[in-house]
Short mmCIF file of C-alpha atoms in Angstrom, two decimals:
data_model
loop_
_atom_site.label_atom_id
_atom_site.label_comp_id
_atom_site.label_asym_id
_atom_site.label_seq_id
_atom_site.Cartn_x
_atom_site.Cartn_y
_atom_site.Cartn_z
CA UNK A 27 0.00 0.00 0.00
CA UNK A 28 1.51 3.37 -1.34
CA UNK A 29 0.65 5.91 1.52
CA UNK A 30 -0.03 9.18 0.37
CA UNK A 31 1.62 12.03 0.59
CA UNK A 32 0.92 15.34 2.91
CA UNK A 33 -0.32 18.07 0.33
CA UNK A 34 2.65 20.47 0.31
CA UNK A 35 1.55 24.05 1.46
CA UNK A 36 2.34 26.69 -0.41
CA UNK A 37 5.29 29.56 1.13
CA UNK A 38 3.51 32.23 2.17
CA UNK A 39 4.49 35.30 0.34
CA UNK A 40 7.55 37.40 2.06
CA UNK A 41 5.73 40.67 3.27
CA UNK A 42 7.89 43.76 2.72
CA UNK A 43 8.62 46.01 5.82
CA UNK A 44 6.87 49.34 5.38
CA UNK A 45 9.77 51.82 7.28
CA UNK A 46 8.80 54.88 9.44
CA UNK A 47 9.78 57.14 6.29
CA UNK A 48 7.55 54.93 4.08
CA UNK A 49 4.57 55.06 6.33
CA UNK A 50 5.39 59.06 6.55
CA UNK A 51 5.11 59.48 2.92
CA UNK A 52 2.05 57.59 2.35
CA UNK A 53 0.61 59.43 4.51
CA UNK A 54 1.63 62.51 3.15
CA UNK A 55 0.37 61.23 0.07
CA UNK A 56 -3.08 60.13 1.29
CA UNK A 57 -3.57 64.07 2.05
CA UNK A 58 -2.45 65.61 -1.11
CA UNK A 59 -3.04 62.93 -3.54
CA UNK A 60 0.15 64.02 -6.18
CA UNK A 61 3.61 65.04 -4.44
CA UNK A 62 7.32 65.00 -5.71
CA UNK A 63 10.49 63.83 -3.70
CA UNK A 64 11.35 67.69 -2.80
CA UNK A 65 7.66 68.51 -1.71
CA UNK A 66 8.11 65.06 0.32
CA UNK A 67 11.40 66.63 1.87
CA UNK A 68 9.47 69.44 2.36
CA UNK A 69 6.93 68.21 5.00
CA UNK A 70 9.78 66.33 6.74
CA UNK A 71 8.98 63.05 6.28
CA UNK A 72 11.86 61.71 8.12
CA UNK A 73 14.87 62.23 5.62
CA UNK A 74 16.66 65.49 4.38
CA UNK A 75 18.55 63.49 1.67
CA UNK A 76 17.00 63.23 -1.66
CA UNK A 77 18.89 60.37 -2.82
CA UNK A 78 18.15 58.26 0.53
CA UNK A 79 14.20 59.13 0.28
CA UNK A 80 14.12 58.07 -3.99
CA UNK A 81 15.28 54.50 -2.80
CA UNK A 82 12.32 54.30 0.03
CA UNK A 83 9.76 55.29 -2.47
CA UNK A 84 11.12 53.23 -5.48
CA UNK A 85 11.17 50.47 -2.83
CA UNK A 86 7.03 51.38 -2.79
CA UNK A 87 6.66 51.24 -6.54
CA UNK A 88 8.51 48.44 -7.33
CA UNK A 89 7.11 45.98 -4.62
CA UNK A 90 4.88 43.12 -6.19
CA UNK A 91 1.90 44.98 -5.27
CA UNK A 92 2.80 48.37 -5.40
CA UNK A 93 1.90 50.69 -2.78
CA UNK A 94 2.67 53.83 -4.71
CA UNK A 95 2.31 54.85 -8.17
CA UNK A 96 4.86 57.08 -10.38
CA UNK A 97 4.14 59.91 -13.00
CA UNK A 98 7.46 60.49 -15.17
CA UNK A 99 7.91 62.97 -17.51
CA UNK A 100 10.43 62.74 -20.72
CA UNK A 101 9.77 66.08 -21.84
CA UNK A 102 13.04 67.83 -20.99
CA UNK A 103 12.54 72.16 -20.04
CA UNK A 104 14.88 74.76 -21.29
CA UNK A 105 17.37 75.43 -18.67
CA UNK A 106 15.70 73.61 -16.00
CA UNK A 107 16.40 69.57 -17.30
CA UNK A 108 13.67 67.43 -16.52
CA UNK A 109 11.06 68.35 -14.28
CA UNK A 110 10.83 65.70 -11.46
CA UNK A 111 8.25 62.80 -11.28
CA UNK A 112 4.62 62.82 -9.47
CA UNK A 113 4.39 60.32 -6.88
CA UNK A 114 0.70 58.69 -5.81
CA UNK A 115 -0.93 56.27 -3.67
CA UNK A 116 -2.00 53.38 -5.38
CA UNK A 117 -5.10 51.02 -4.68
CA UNK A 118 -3.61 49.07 -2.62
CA UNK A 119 -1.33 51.50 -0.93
CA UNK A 120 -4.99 52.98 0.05
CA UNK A 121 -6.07 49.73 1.71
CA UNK A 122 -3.08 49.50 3.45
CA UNK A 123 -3.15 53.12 5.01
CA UNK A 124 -6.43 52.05 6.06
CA UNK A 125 -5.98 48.40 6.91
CA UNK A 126 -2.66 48.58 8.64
CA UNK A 127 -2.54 51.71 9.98
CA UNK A 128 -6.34 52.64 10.96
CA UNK A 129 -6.35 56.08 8.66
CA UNK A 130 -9.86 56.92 7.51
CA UNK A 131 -10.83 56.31 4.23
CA UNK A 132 -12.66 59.46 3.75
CA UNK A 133 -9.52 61.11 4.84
CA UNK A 134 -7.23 59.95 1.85
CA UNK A 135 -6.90 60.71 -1.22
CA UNK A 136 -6.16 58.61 -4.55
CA UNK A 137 -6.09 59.97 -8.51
CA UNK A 138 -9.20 59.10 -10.36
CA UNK A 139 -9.16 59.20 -14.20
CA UNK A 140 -5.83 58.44 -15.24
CA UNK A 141 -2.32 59.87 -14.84
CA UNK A 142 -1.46 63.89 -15.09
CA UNK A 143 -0.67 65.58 -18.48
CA UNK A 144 2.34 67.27 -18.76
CA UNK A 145 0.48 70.32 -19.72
CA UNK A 146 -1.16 70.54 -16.46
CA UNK A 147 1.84 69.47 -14.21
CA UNK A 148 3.44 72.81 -12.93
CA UNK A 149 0.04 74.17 -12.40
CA UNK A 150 -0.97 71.04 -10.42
CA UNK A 151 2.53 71.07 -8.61
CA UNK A 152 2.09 75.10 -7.70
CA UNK A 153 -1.77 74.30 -6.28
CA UNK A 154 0.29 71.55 -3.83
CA UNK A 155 3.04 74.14 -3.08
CA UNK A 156 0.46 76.51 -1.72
CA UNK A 157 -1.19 74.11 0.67
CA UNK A 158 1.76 72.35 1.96
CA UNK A 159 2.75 76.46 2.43
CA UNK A 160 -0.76 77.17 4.05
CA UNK A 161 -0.39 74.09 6.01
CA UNK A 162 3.06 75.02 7.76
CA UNK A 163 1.09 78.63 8.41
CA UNK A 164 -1.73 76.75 10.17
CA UNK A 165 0.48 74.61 12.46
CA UNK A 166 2.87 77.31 13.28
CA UNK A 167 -0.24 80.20 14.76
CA UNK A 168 -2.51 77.24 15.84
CA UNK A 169 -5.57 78.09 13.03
CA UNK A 170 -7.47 75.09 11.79
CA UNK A 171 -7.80 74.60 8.41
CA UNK A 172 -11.34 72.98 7.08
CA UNK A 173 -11.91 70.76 3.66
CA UNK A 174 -9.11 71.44 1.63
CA UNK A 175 -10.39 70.40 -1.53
CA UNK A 176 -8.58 71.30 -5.28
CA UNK A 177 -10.04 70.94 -8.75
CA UNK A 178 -8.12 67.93 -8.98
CA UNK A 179 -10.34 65.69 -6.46
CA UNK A 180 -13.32 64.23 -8.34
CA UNK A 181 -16.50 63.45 -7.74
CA UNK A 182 -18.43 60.78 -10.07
CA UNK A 183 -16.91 58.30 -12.34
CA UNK A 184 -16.96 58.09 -15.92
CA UNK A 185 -17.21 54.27 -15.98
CA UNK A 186 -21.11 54.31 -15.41
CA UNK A 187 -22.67 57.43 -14.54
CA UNK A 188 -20.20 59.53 -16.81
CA UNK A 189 -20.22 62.11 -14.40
CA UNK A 190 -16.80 62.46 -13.41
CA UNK A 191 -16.32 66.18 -12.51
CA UNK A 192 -13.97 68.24 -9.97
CA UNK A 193 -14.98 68.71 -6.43
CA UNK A 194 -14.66 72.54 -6.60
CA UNK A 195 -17.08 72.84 -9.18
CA UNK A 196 -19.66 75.87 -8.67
CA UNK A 197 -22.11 75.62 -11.49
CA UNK A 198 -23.74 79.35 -12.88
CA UNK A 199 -26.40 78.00 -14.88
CA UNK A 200 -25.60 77.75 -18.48
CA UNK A 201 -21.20 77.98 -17.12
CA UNK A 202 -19.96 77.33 -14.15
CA UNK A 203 -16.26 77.85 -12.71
CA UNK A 204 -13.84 75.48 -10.90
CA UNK A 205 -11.60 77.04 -8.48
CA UNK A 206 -7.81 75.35 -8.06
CA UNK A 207 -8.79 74.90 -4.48
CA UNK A 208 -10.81 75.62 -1.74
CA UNK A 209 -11.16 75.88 1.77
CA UNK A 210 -11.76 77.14 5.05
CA UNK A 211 -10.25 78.34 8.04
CA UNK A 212 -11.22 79.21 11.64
CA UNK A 213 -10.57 82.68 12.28
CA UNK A 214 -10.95 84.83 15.33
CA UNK A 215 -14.62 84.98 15.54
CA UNK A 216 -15.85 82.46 12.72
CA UNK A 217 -15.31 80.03 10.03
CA UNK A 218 -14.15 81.78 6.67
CA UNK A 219 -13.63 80.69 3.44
CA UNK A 220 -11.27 81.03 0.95
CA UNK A 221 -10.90 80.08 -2.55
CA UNK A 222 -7.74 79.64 -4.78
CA UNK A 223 -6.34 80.23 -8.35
CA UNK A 224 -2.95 79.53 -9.76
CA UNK A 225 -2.52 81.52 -12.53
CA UNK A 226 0.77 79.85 -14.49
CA UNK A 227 1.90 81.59 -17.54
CA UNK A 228 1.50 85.04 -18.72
CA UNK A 229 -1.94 85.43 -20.22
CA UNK A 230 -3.29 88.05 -18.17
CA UNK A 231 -6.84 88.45 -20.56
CA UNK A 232 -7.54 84.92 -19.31
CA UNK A 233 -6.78 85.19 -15.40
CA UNK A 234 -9.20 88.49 -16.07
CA UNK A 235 -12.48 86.33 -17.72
CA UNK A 236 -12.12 84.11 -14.61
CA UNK A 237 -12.01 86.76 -12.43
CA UNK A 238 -15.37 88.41 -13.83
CA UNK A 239 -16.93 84.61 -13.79
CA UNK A 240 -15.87 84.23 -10.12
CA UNK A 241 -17.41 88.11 -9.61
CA UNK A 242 -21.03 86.19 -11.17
CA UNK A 243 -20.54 83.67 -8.27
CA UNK A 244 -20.60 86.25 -5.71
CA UNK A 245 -23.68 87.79 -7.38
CA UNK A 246 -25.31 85.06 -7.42
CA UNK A 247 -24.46 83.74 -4.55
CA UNK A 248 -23.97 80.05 -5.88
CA UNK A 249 -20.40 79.36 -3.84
CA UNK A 250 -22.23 80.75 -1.06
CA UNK A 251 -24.77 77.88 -1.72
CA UNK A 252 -22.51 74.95 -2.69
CA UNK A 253 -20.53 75.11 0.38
CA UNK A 254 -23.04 76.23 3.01
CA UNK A 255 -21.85 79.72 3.68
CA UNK A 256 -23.46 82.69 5.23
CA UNK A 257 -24.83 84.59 2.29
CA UNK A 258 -24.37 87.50 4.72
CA UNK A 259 -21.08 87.39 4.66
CA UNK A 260 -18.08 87.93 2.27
CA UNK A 261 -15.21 85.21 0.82
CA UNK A 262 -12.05 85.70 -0.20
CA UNK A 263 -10.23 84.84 -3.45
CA UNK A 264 -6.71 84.30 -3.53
CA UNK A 265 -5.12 84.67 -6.89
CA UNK A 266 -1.19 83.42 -6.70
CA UNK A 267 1.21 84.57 -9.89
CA UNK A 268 3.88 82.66 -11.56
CA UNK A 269 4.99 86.18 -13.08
CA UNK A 270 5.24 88.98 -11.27
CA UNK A 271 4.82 90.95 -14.71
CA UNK A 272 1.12 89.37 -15.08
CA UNK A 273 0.42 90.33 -11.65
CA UNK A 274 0.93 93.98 -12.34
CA UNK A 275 -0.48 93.52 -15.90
CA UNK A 276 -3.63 92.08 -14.24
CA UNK A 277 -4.04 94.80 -11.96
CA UNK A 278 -3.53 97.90 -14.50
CA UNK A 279 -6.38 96.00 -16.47
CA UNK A 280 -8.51 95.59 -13.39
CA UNK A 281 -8.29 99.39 -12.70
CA UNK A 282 -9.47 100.35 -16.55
CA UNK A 283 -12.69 98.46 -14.88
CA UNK A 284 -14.64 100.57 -12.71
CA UNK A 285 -17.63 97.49 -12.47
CA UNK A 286 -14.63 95.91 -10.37
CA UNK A 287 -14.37 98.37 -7.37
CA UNK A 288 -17.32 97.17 -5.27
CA UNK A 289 -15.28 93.93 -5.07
CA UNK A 290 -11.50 95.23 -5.39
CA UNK A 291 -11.26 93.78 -1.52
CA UNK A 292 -12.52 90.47 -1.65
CA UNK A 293 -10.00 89.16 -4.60
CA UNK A 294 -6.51 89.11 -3.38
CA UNK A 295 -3.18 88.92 -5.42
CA UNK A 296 -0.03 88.01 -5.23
CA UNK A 297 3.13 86.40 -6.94
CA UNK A 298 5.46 83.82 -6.20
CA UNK A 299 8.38 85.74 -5.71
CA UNK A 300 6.36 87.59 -2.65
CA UNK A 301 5.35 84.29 -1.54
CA UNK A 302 8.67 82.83 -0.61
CA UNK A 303 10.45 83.89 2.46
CA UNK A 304 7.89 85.80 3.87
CA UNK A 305 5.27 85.62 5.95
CA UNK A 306 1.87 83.71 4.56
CA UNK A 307 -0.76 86.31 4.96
CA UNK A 308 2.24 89.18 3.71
CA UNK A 309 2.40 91.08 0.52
CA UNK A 310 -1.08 90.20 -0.58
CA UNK A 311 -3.05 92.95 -2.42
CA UNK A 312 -6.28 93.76 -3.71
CA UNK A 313 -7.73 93.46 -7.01
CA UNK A 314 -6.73 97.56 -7.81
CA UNK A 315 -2.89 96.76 -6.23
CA UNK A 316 -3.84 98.66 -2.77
CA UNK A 317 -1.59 96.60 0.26
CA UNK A 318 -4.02 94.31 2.45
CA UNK A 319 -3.64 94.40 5.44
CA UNK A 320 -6.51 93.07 7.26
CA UNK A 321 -5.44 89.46 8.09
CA UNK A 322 -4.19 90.70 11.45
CA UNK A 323 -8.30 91.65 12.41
CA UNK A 324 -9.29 87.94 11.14
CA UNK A 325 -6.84 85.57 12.30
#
């Protein structure tokens, strides 16, 4: 009699070690959905060496299920060499956030609809800047910051319903606008809210036509409505500037406009040269060029 033999298990599979600096830039991930190695660097996710931190996340990508997914870019820039890849939580990096280290679904963030265009990468890359920037301002003077959302978190799916669409969507009834971001923070006395618009390039006559859709809004009151805001009271746009020349060229055009003056206060402008190495609320002016001032009576 031939006895039979034990059914041989299979190994299980060798699960990889997720370091501190890992878990760190998932995280970091989960929150802002796109990020490159320097932004990582920049919210201190355990490393101030660029080479060290590309090995832990190409040790993400590269795993048999990665946790992390990777936007490169061939297109070389003049002067500047390639521009530097887009990192991104994967599926299952998502599960695992949530899974292994108990963070709440509805508090990450994954890409929906594909990778990012080239086109649309320093814009994209700028709208991260500012809220890793706006961030650091928050933790530092102990203001909480409210539903940061950017035109680049979707709502919908275009498998089914077709109705993919960005989360900052206000809709004006035959247009509608999408702000880069939006959000709100607790001030002295009461919640306010903000939205956001990276202007890249220099084509001041467009930054203008979205600045008189965004003045319909406020007519109409439809942001107001969309985010559950006191129609009493007043937002605040923040318009950030690649150029420094569009900036000015904006507000000289804004000034021809005398239509513009009963909101000159409530848009507020500013480049990115003024935004580095100063302080967050600094150097901001209104829509006519006048300094503003006022962040000291709100915050």
């Amino acid at each position: 009699m031939i006895e039979a033999k034990p059914e041989r298990k299979k190994p299980v599979p060798w699960q990889e070690v997720i370091t501190s600096i890992q878990e760190n830039a998932l995280i970091a991930l989960g929150r802002h959905m796109y990020l490159t190695l320097s932004q990582l660097l920049d919210l201190n996710v355990g490393t101030t060496q660029y080479t060290y931190l590309w090995k832990q996340m190409a040790s993400l990508r590269d795993r048999r299920i990665p946790l992390v997914n990777c936007t490169t870019f061939s297109i070389p820039e003049p002067k500047k060499g390639r521009v530097e890849s887009l990192y991104s939580l994967s599926h299952h990096g998502k599960k695992i956030l949530i899974s292994d280290f108990g963070v709440k679904e509805e508090e990450l963030k994954a890409p929906v609809g594909g990778f990012v265009a080239y086109k649309d990468y320093h814009h994209r890359k700028s709208t991260i800047d500012f809220q890793i920037s706006l961030e650091k301002w928050c933790a530092q003077s102990n203001v909480p910051l409210f539903n940061f959302e950017t035109y680049f978190d979707k709502t919908g799916n275009n498998r089914t319903d077709k109705n993919l669409r960005a989360r900052t969507r206000v809709d004006l009834g035959q247009d509608f606008i999408v702000p880069d971001a939006v959000f709100k923070l607790l001030g002295k006395k009461e919640v306010e809210l903000f939205l956001f618009e990276m202007h890249n390039g220099k084509d001041s006559k467009r930054m203008l036509r979205q600045l008189h859709n965004h003045a319909a809004a406020m007519v109409s009151r439809a942001v107001h409505k969309k985010y559950g805001y006191d129609l009493d009271k007043s937002y605040r746009i923040l318009c950030l500037f690649e150029f420094s020349s569009t900036l000015k060229c904006v507000i000289e055009r804004a000034r021809e406009e005398k239509s513009l003056s009963r909101i000159e206060k409530f848009f507020l402008l500013k480049s990115l040269e003024g935004q580095q190495g100063s302080n967050f609320w600094e150097e901001w002016r209104t829509l006519y060029g006048n300094p503003f001032d006022d962040f000291d009576l709100i915050f």
